[in-house]
Amino acid sequence: MSEKTTQLKVSAIRNGTVLDHIPSRSVFAVVDILDLSRSENPVTIGSNLESRTLGHKGIIKIADRFFEDSELGRIALLAPDATVNVIRDYEVVEKKKITLPETVVGIAKCSNPMCVTNHQRVTTRFSTIIEAKKVKLLCHYCEKTTEEFIPLRH
């Protein structure tokens, strides 16, 4: 008896951006940070897909949308090993890695309950620090170091 394999295919996009190798637990946070739920362009989201390198991964395809490096840098806190594929006429024309920005503004919450950003309408601002291959955020206002990314809920 032969074993049949079933493969689900997500349609290719003619032009746009594919974000690949996103940790599955971070896929929907990436959608939030890039504000893709409000996108007028077609967006395809895959989560918990098999990956040889990650075990499971997420992928996001956005048709007819291209991102600035500063936009993509915002997701580096959640998906530091993600890859960005720029697609034109169904072909990958550029492949790039996401790089961590020096400053993170308006997407993370300070872990210090006494920080002014947790009590007043002040946009959060952090400097990124890498210690022992772990990313930490240093609050611009209270100077508290946050060791875990806490998404800001709007």
mmCIF file of C-alpha atoms in Angstrom:
data_model
loop_
_atom_site.group_PDB
_atom_site.id
_atom_site.type_symbol
_atom_site.label_atom_id
_atom_site.label_comp_id
_atom_site.label_asym_id
_atom_site.label_seq_id
_atom_site.Cartn_x
_atom_site.Cartn_y
_atom_site.Cartn_z
ATOM 1 C CA MET A 1 0.000 0.000 0.000
ATOM 2 C CA SER A 2 1.551 3.323 -1.021
ATOM 3 C CA GLU A 3 1.411 6.334 1.207
ATOM 4 C CA LYS A 4 -0.197 9.399 -0.365
ATOM 5 C CA THR A 5 1.032 12.827 0.537
ATOM 6 C CA THR A 6 -1.227 15.796 0.316
ATOM 7 C CA GLN A 7 0.280 19.180 -0.223
ATOM 8 C CA LEU A 8 -1.620 22.390 0.262
ATOM 9 C CA LYS A 9 -0.453 25.224 -1.905
ATOM 10 C CA VAL A 10 -0.797 28.899 -1.180
ATOM 11 C CA SER A 11 -1.096 30.817 -4.403
ATOM 12 C CA ALA A 12 1.898 32.787 -5.563
ATOM 13 C CA ILE A 13 1.725 36.556 -5.669
ATOM 14 C CA ARG A 14 2.586 38.510 -8.799
ATOM 15 C CA ASN A 15 4.104 41.477 -6.940
ATOM 16 C CA GLY A 16 4.564 42.131 -3.258
ATOM 17 C CA THR A 17 6.399 40.939 -0.173
ATOM 18 C CA VAL A 18 6.699 37.554 1.489
ATOM 19 C CA LEU A 19 7.786 37.460 5.132
ATOM 20 C CA ASP A 20 9.089 33.962 5.839
ATOM 21 C CA HIS A 21 10.605 32.086 8.783
ATOM 22 C CA ILE A 22 8.522 33.902 11.385
ATOM 23 C CA PRO A 23 8.199 31.975 14.664
ATOM 24 C CA SER A 24 4.626 30.613 14.734
ATOM 25 C CA ARG A 25 3.910 32.222 18.108
ATOM 26 C CA SER A 26 4.752 35.651 16.620
ATOM 27 C CA VAL A 27 2.813 35.615 13.335
ATOM 28 C CA PHE A 28 -0.227 37.548 14.528
ATOM 29 C CA ALA A 29 1.866 40.038 16.512
ATOM 30 C CA VAL A 30 3.765 40.763 13.269
ATOM 31 C CA VAL A 31 0.399 41.306 11.535
ATOM 32 C CA ASP A 32 -0.477 43.807 14.295
ATOM 33 C CA ILE A 33 2.854 45.646 14.223
ATOM 34 C CA LEU A 34 2.671 46.070 10.443
ATOM 35 C CA ASP A 35 -1.040 46.972 10.726
ATOM 36 C CA LEU A 36 -1.924 44.390 8.073
ATOM 37 C CA SER A 37 -5.455 43.855 9.381
ATOM 38 C CA ARG A 38 -6.309 47.236 7.837
ATOM 39 C CA SER A 39 -4.589 46.482 4.549
ATOM 40 C CA GLU A 40 -6.606 46.901 1.392
ATOM 41 C CA ASN A 41 -4.178 44.554 -0.353
ATOM 42 C CA PRO A 42 -4.644 40.780 -0.272
ATOM 43 C CA VAL A 43 -2.818 39.265 2.726
ATOM 44 C CA THR A 44 -2.208 35.534 3.164
ATOM 45 C CA ILE A 45 -1.193 34.294 6.622
ATOM 46 C CA GLY A 46 0.151 30.843 7.359
ATOM 47 C CA SER A 47 0.925 29.681 10.872
ATOM 48 C CA ASN A 48 2.345 26.449 12.314
ATOM 49 C CA LEU A 49 3.664 25.359 8.929
ATOM 50 C CA GLU A 50 6.370 22.696 8.915
ATOM 51 C CA SER A 51 9.922 24.016 8.737
ATOM 52 C CA ARG A 52 13.173 22.074 8.618
ATOM 53 C CA THR A 53 15.033 24.768 10.538
ATOM 54 C CA LEU A 54 12.401 26.037 12.995
ATOM 55 C CA GLY A 55 10.219 22.964 13.427
ATOM 56 C CA HIS A 56 7.197 25.170 12.767
ATOM 57 C CA LYS A 57 7.069 28.609 11.202
ATOM 58 C CA GLY A 58 4.787 31.317 9.989
ATOM 59 C CA ILE A 59 4.642 33.069 6.641
ATOM 60 C CA ILE A 60 2.863 36.250 5.539
ATOM 61 C CA LYS A 61 2.321 37.239 1.905
ATOM 62 C CA ILE A 62 1.215 40.767 1.082
ATOM 63 C CA ALA A 63 0.294 41.470 -2.530
ATOM 64 C CA ASP A 64 1.323 44.755 -4.115
ATOM 65 C CA ARG A 65 2.968 46.036 -0.935
ATOM 66 C CA PHE A 66 6.643 46.745 -0.385
ATOM 67 C CA PHE A 67 8.092 47.743 2.972
ATOM 68 C CA GLU A 68 10.761 50.204 3.983
ATOM 69 C CA ASP A 69 13.602 48.754 6.075
ATOM 70 C CA SER A 70 12.423 50.890 9.014
ATOM 71 C CA GLU A 71 8.999 49.202 8.892
ATOM 72 C CA LEU A 72 10.538 45.741 8.743
ATOM 73 C CA GLY A 73 12.956 46.550 11.561
ATOM 74 C CA ARG A 74 9.989 46.829 13.914
ATOM 75 C CA ILE A 75 9.367 43.100 13.630
ATOM 76 C CA ALA A 76 12.988 42.195 14.409
ATOM 77 C CA LEU A 77 12.068 41.974 18.097
ATOM 78 C CA LEU A 78 9.604 39.177 17.325
ATOM 79 C CA ALA A 79 11.200 37.515 14.330
ATOM 80 C CA PRO A 80 14.932 38.256 14.252
ATOM 81 C CA ASP A 81 15.620 35.427 11.785
ATOM 82 C CA ALA A 82 12.767 36.215 9.420
ATOM 83 C CA THR A 83 13.537 36.675 5.753
ATOM 84 C CA VAL A 84 11.950 39.167 3.409
ATOM 85 C CA ASN A 85 11.385 38.194 -0.199
ATOM 86 C CA VAL A 86 10.492 40.947 -2.648
ATOM 87 C CA ILE A 87 8.428 39.540 -5.512
ATOM 88 C CA ARG A 88 8.044 41.065 -8.979
ATOM 89 C CA ASP A 89 6.323 39.215 -11.828
ATOM 90 C CA TYR A 90 6.138 36.048 -9.675
ATOM 91 C CA GLU A 91 9.931 36.001 -9.193
ATOM 92 C CA VAL A 92 11.990 36.699 -6.075
ATOM 93 C CA VAL A 93 14.034 39.745 -7.091
ATOM 94 C CA GLU A 94 15.464 40.528 -3.660
ATOM 95 C CA LYS A 95 15.991 38.532 -0.495
ATOM 96 C CA LYS A 96 16.988 40.259 2.711
ATOM 97 C CA LYS A 97 17.330 39.614 6.416
ATOM 98 C CA ILE A 98 15.582 41.762 8.954
ATOM 99 C CA THR A 99 17.888 43.953 11.009
ATOM 100 C CA LEU A 100 17.300 45.169 14.541
ATOM 101 C CA PRO A 101 16.804 48.952 14.765
ATOM 102 C CA GLU A 102 18.734 51.041 17.291
ATOM 103 C CA THR A 103 15.476 52.611 18.506
ATOM 104 C CA VAL A 104 11.982 51.142 18.864
ATOM 105 C CA VAL A 105 9.121 53.661 18.979
ATOM 106 C CA GLY A 106 5.456 53.114 19.737
ATOM 107 C CA ILE A 107 5.203 49.303 19.487
ATOM 108 C CA ALA A 108 6.440 47.995 22.841
ATOM 109 C CA LYS A 109 5.240 48.553 26.383
ATOM 110 C CA CYS A 110 7.571 49.365 29.262
ATOM 111 C CA SER A 111 7.617 46.674 31.943
ATOM 112 C CA ASN A 112 8.002 49.266 34.707
ATOM 113 C CA PRO A 113 4.518 49.847 36.154
ATOM 114 C CA MET A 114 5.638 53.280 37.394
ATOM 115 C CA CYS A 115 6.862 54.471 33.971
ATOM 116 C CA VAL A 116 5.170 57.630 32.670
ATOM 117 C CA THR A 117 4.279 55.766 29.448
ATOM 118 C CA ASN A 118 1.992 53.472 31.446
ATOM 119 C CA HIS A 119 0.051 56.391 32.973
ATOM 120 C CA GLN A 120 -0.007 59.160 30.382
ATOM 121 C CA ARG A 121 -0.426 59.449 26.628
ATOM 122 C CA VAL A 122 3.284 59.347 25.883
ATOM 123 C CA THR A 123 4.657 57.379 22.936
ATOM 124 C CA THR A 124 7.013 54.671 24.145
ATOM 125 C CA ARG A 125 10.643 54.853 23.027
ATOM 126 C CA PHE A 126 13.362 52.294 23.663
ATOM 127 C CA SER A 127 16.985 51.795 22.730
ATOM 128 C CA THR A 128 17.827 48.244 21.730
ATOM 129 C CA ILE A 129 20.631 46.449 23.548
ATOM 130 C CA ILE A 130 22.046 43.043 22.690
ATOM 131 C CA GLU A 131 23.520 41.126 25.619
ATOM 132 C CA ALA A 132 24.542 37.482 25.301
ATOM 133 C CA LYS A 133 22.604 37.207 22.000
ATOM 134 C CA LYS A 134 19.425 38.364 23.750
ATOM 135 C CA VAL A 135 17.668 41.597 22.809
ATOM 136 C CA LYS A 136 16.704 43.946 25.622
ATOM 137 C CA LEU A 137 14.906 47.273 25.499
ATOM 138 C CA LEU A 138 16.079 50.295 27.492
ATOM 139 C CA CYS A 139 13.230 52.742 28.183
ATOM 140 C CA HIS A 140 13.987 56.311 27.163
ATOM 141 C CA TYR A 141 11.872 57.703 30.020
ATOM 142 C CA CYS A 142 12.454 55.582 33.132
ATOM 143 C CA GLU A 143 15.679 53.855 32.028
ATOM 144 C CA LYS A 144 14.306 50.441 33.016
ATOM 145 C CA THR A 145 15.539 47.509 30.949
ATOM 146 C CA THR A 146 12.783 45.296 29.581
ATOM 147 C CA GLU A 147 13.973 41.811 28.761
ATOM 148 C CA GLU A 148 10.847 40.551 27.014
ATOM 149 C CA PHE A 149 9.019 42.262 24.206
ATOM 150 C CA ILE A 150 5.548 43.274 25.409
ATOM 151 C CA PRO A 151 3.419 44.452 22.461
ATOM 152 C CA LEU A 152 1.666 47.758 22.951
ATOM 153 C CA ARG A 153 -2.118 47.426 22.691
ATOM 154 C CA HIS A 154 -3.769 50.386 21.033
#
